Each structure stands twice: as C-alpha cells, then as structure tokens.
Amino acid sequence: MSDLFSHHRDTTLARVAPLADRLRPRSLDDFVGQEPILGQGRLLRRAIAADRVGNLILHGPPGVGKTTLARIIAGSTRAHFSSLNAVLAGVKDLRAEVDAAQQRLAHHGLRTTLFIDEVHRFNSAQQDALLPWVENGTLNLIGATTENPYFEVNKALVSRSRLFRLQPLEPEHLRQLLARALHDPEVGYGTRPIVVTPEAADHLVDVASGDARSLLNALELAVETTPPEADGAITIDLAIAEESIQQRAVLYDKQGDAHFDTISAFIKSLRGSDPDAALFWLARMVEAGENPRFIFRRMLIAAGEDIGLADPQAMVVVEACAAAFERVGLPEGLYPLAQAALYLAGADKSNSVLGFFDALTGVRTANRQQVPSHLRDAHRDGQAFGDGVGYRYPHAYAEHWVAQQYLPSALQGEVFWQPGSLGWEGRRREQLQQRRAAQLAAAAELAADQGDVLSSSPDDPQLERWLQRQATAEGERLDNLRRRFWDGAHWQRNDRVLVLEARSLLWALDPLAATPEGGVVITVGQPSDLERLQAQLQVLDALRQPQLLVVPADAPASLQSQLEPGEGSRFDWVVARQPWRGLNAQQLDKWIAAVGAQLSANGQWRLLFSTPQLGPAAGLQALSRAAEPALQPLLEELSALERQQLQQEPNPGQLARQALIDQGWRVEQQHWQESLQLELSAALTARWLTPESTYLGQLNALRGSPLTAAAIEMLQQGFHRHLGQQLPQTVAHTLLRAQRP
C-alpha cells in the first residue's frame, strides 16, 4: 500500500512541479551550457563517463545547473546515490547516511555517493562529521554551493575534492532552454499554442542574466497568468514579459561570496584606474544595501596601499569625503562617496609603501641591529661611552641634508623603499637615488673612522645572501626564462595545453596550475623520457596529472591518433622549449601541419629556441689570454672553427618561423641574448675532450684532419688550470608566438 501511495505522490509531484524542475535534463547530451568543463574531451566529462568522479564540489551562481549536474552523475554512476539538503539536514541525518553506506559496502560491496545541496549551509561541526567517512572512502561527496568553497567549506573537505566552477549561462543557452520549454510536449508547453514575440524573448533572456531558473519561472508565470485569445493561443509580448520578470536581481549577500567578489572588483577597478568600472561596482554595492562606511574603510586602505606616495592627498580626500558623508547622510552622502571613488581611480598609483614589509623582514632576520653610536642618545651617558659623537645635524647643512648612515652596520646599503616614477614620489626619485649613493660613501668613511670592516665577515648577512644566490643561479636563471616565456599569457581555467617534447615538468607547471578545468597533454620523443616524467608526476593528484604521449620525432601524425576525437580535443596552446632538434625543414613542416591541425580557432603557438654563441675554446681564450700566451694560437684556430660551425648550423628558430609563415600563421618573434657564467669542472672538460665527443668530432670535420694528441693534451691542461673558474658564455634566445590571422 505504501508503494502505491508513494507512486501516486511522485506522479502528482511530477505533474505540479515547476517548469524549471520538469525541464531538468536527464543526460549530459541534454545538458545546456558549461562546455568549458563538460565539452567533449574535458576532464569532468571524461570522469563522469568513466564513473571516476570521486569527491566533487560544484560552485556557481543560482540557476546554472549544479543540482541538475549532480542528478546526471547519479544516473550514470554504478554507486548508490543519496542526497541531502544542508538547509534541512543535521548531524543525525548524516550519521544515518553513513550507517547505510557502511552496510552497503560491507554486505554488497556497493559504494555510496552522497550529494549535499547548499553544502555551505552546514556548520563546522556538521562538515567535520563528514570528513572521516570521506577520508576513508565510505562516502564519495558531491557538494553544490553558490558560495566560494575556499571560504565557506571545510578546508579539509576542499583539499580532498575536485572543484568546478559553473558560469552563468550564455544568451544562446537560455534561448535553447526557452525553445525547449515552448516545444517539448512532455515536460514543456509543446501541446499548447503559445507564441513568444522576439522582443519578449530578448527581454526574458537579458534580464535572466544567465539564470535558467529565473528565465523558466518568468515564462511559466507569463503563460499561466495570460488569458488565451479566441483561437486558444497565448501570446507573450514585451509588456507581459516585463511584468513577469520585472527587475534584474542583484546577487549580493553581505556575508557571502558576492559581497567579497564585488568589493574585490571595486578595489581592483580603482587600482586599475578605471573610473567607469569603479562607479559600476560602487553602484552595485549601494543598490544591494552595502554599508557606505565599509566602502569608505576599503577606500582608505586603497589610498595607502595602491596610491600611497604617488598622491599623498588621496588619503586626505577619502577621509574628508567620509567625514562629509557622516555629516550629511543618505541620499546626499552618495556625492562624497562617488567623489572619493573617482579621485582614487584617477590618481597616480604606487605601492612603494610595501617597502615597510621588507623592512619588517630585515628586522626579523638581521643578526646585528645595534643602533650606530653616532645616532644614540647623547643626553644620558654620551660622555662616558661616546654616544652621539660624530652625528651631523642636517639643518646645519645646505638643503637641510647631509650624507651619513642611519641603518645598523649589518644593513648598510640595504634598500627597503623603491619609489615609483609617478606623482609626488616620482619627482623625488632621482634625488633619493643620489642621496643613497652619497650615504653609502658616508658609511664607508664612517666605518674607516671607527675601524669597522664592511661586508667582509663570512657571517655577514649581505655576503651570505650573495653566496646563496650564486649557489642557486642556474635555478634562478631557468625561473626567469620561464617567466619571460609565459609573459603576457592570459589563461582561462578551461584552456587545454599541449607541451611538445618535454624533458621535464618545468614548462608545464604554469598551465597545470592555471587550467584546472581544461587539461595538459605532454608529448615525449621516446619511452625513456616517458618513464622519467612519470616518476616526477607521482607527487601530483591523480586528476591533476597531465596526459603523457610518446610521439617519435619521425612520426608527428601519430599525435592525432592518440588524442580523443572531436572538437573538445582541440588545444588552446601549443608550447615547447627547444623542439625539433636535428630536424630538417621538410620534417619540421610535417610537425607544424600535424600539430597546427589540433589548435582551436583562437589557439596560440609559443616556442622558445636557444642557441649558444660561444664555444668552449672561445671561453677558455677569454680566461687565459694574458696568462697563457703559448696556448693562444691553438685557441684562436679552434675559436674560428667554433664560429664557423655556429654559422653553418641551421637556426631552428628561424626554420620554425618560416615554416609557420608558409602554413599561414601570423608570427611575432622576440630576440634577446643572455650572458652566462659556466663553472668549469673536470666532468665538463672530460665531456668536451673525450675522443668520442661530439665537440671534437665537429672540430675535426671542419679542420679536415683530427687534432693531434699533443694538441688535445694541451687543451686538457689549459682547462684543468682554470677548474672552478667561470667560463663566459652567451646564449641567443628566440621566442615565437603565432596565431591564425
């Protein structure tokens, strides 16, 4: 009997359910929008198809499909699916779900997926109650929330879950839903003669602002409240549409995600000197009922942090406007509120006051912070200890300034404040630099007078920092090169990136961090490279790991066969450092054709080529020119051969540029040179001068005859006499960026 009643209840609910609920899609193929995370080849779609979703948190504004997507996952998983609404459920309900999940796992080996709608509504205790069972795999969690999970959800739960942000639906997606609602005979109005005029449809789509539920609720209200005409048809015109969805909702909660996002957008607009955007976000906050005192407090912070000494009056203006607001109140107080925002948006910008935090670091790390004797208080015991002796009174000198040292000895020469080039501080920048140079000279003079030795002690912080920098010079050089490689890259979270011929993860780290909803595919030339990268990938989460493919240098066409078919497998970026080494122009053409076919319409190439400009002999010649005249004739001959070899070798960057141009790509290139200091070691010397070395083979081929054993011995001795010294090197870099015209 209970089953009969349950069936009758479900049937009745399905018949009277709101249109938005009846139209929920039942499969991914029916799901509208969110292609960046659910398109063909995208990570979440692959995970759903493989039934490997795991713990998942979906966040985004209302009406974009979070609950619908959870129900689709429920229909595709082989696990038992349960759901709770955090508004109604408590710890008791959670325990009941956990007990049932344990029973299923123990008796039937069946996993349980628990969907929690509005998961941010759970308090800390309720979220903590979930954690042990998510941790040990008793439950797979799918949470849905309109708030930022990083702020509103337990950090431990967030760290164990994949996060996907759903965006407001685009107008074309809303039009698809509108058409389906009007024509679907089962769950929509397909059996009724309903006409929506183009103007009414445009208005509904526009005011819904990406919220499918708002659109469908407005349509339902319009249809159900509009009387039919004589022929039974119902016409929804612009006037009816305006009544059905009268005002665009301002999504704003003073304690929620929209509150922080909107004030963040406002402050960033001020920082970016965009008065129009600043006024828009200010108006949005005022319209939503934000407290103007809160806005004034944030503008005071911006006046200090983002404008600072470029315009010292910014703080004064905001404070005066805040006082005026307190005096006149609303609504007239909106004038000084807007005036303060416009002044900050138009002011010169500088964040040089952040130098305070560098000074704070110096306080916490410097070992010797004694006040220099000439700066100490001379009124108490100056005669006994010489405190204050040597102090120069600035007002007794021209321009009321004199060069002397004010920092502790251990920090002499340290720079904490770097003035910008704009506004008030920009006009004082050159003067400050001159005075700092004079202060360093004054410090040395004072130290000589007092017998101090500057920067010569092994435990001196400045010297220690210099030694540490030298020890990590190569890592810093590569990091700087990586930053220049990605300079100007504007990532989207759903971008797909193809990294060609990777020998490490260095060039994939940026896209791995920036494209969590897209994906990274890395190709290697041979299985040994694949094994090395697989070992490095063990530290990454399974769903964050890039896809690794072996694409031999002579088989670029094999790339396409290893990728998933369809538009969703296209890439937004193709990047590489030193690709296609040793290939001729014809082979390179094949690679660019094969890879270019995988790029999306707006996809971009980014290729970096680096070629040395000096060989070992030229470097040794520079080191030993004065000390070893007998070695110079041999080094001059070999240096000339090295230059000849470098000129004869095809420039891979220019070959790639020409191949891209020939295939219709618009190419931009950057050239720069980098001076390096290569430490001369025994291993490096052995690599160059062993009989089977590539270096000697190239030299012998150019000479037409091999070097004699005596000449090689002379070279070895010359290198060994300079072991540990820095061999000067120059590398020419070429960065290519290419897009479709």
XYZ file of C-alpha atoms in Angstrom, residues 461-471:
11
model
C 74.030 38.671 6.081
C 74.651 40.521 2.824
C 77.554 38.240 1.883
C 75.604 35.158 2.934
C 72.659 36.139 0.749
C 75.039 36.720 -2.177
C 76.567 33.264 -1.746
C 73.112 31.678 -1.629
C 72.152 33.447 -4.829
C 75.274 32.125 -6.539
C 74.520 28.589 -5.388
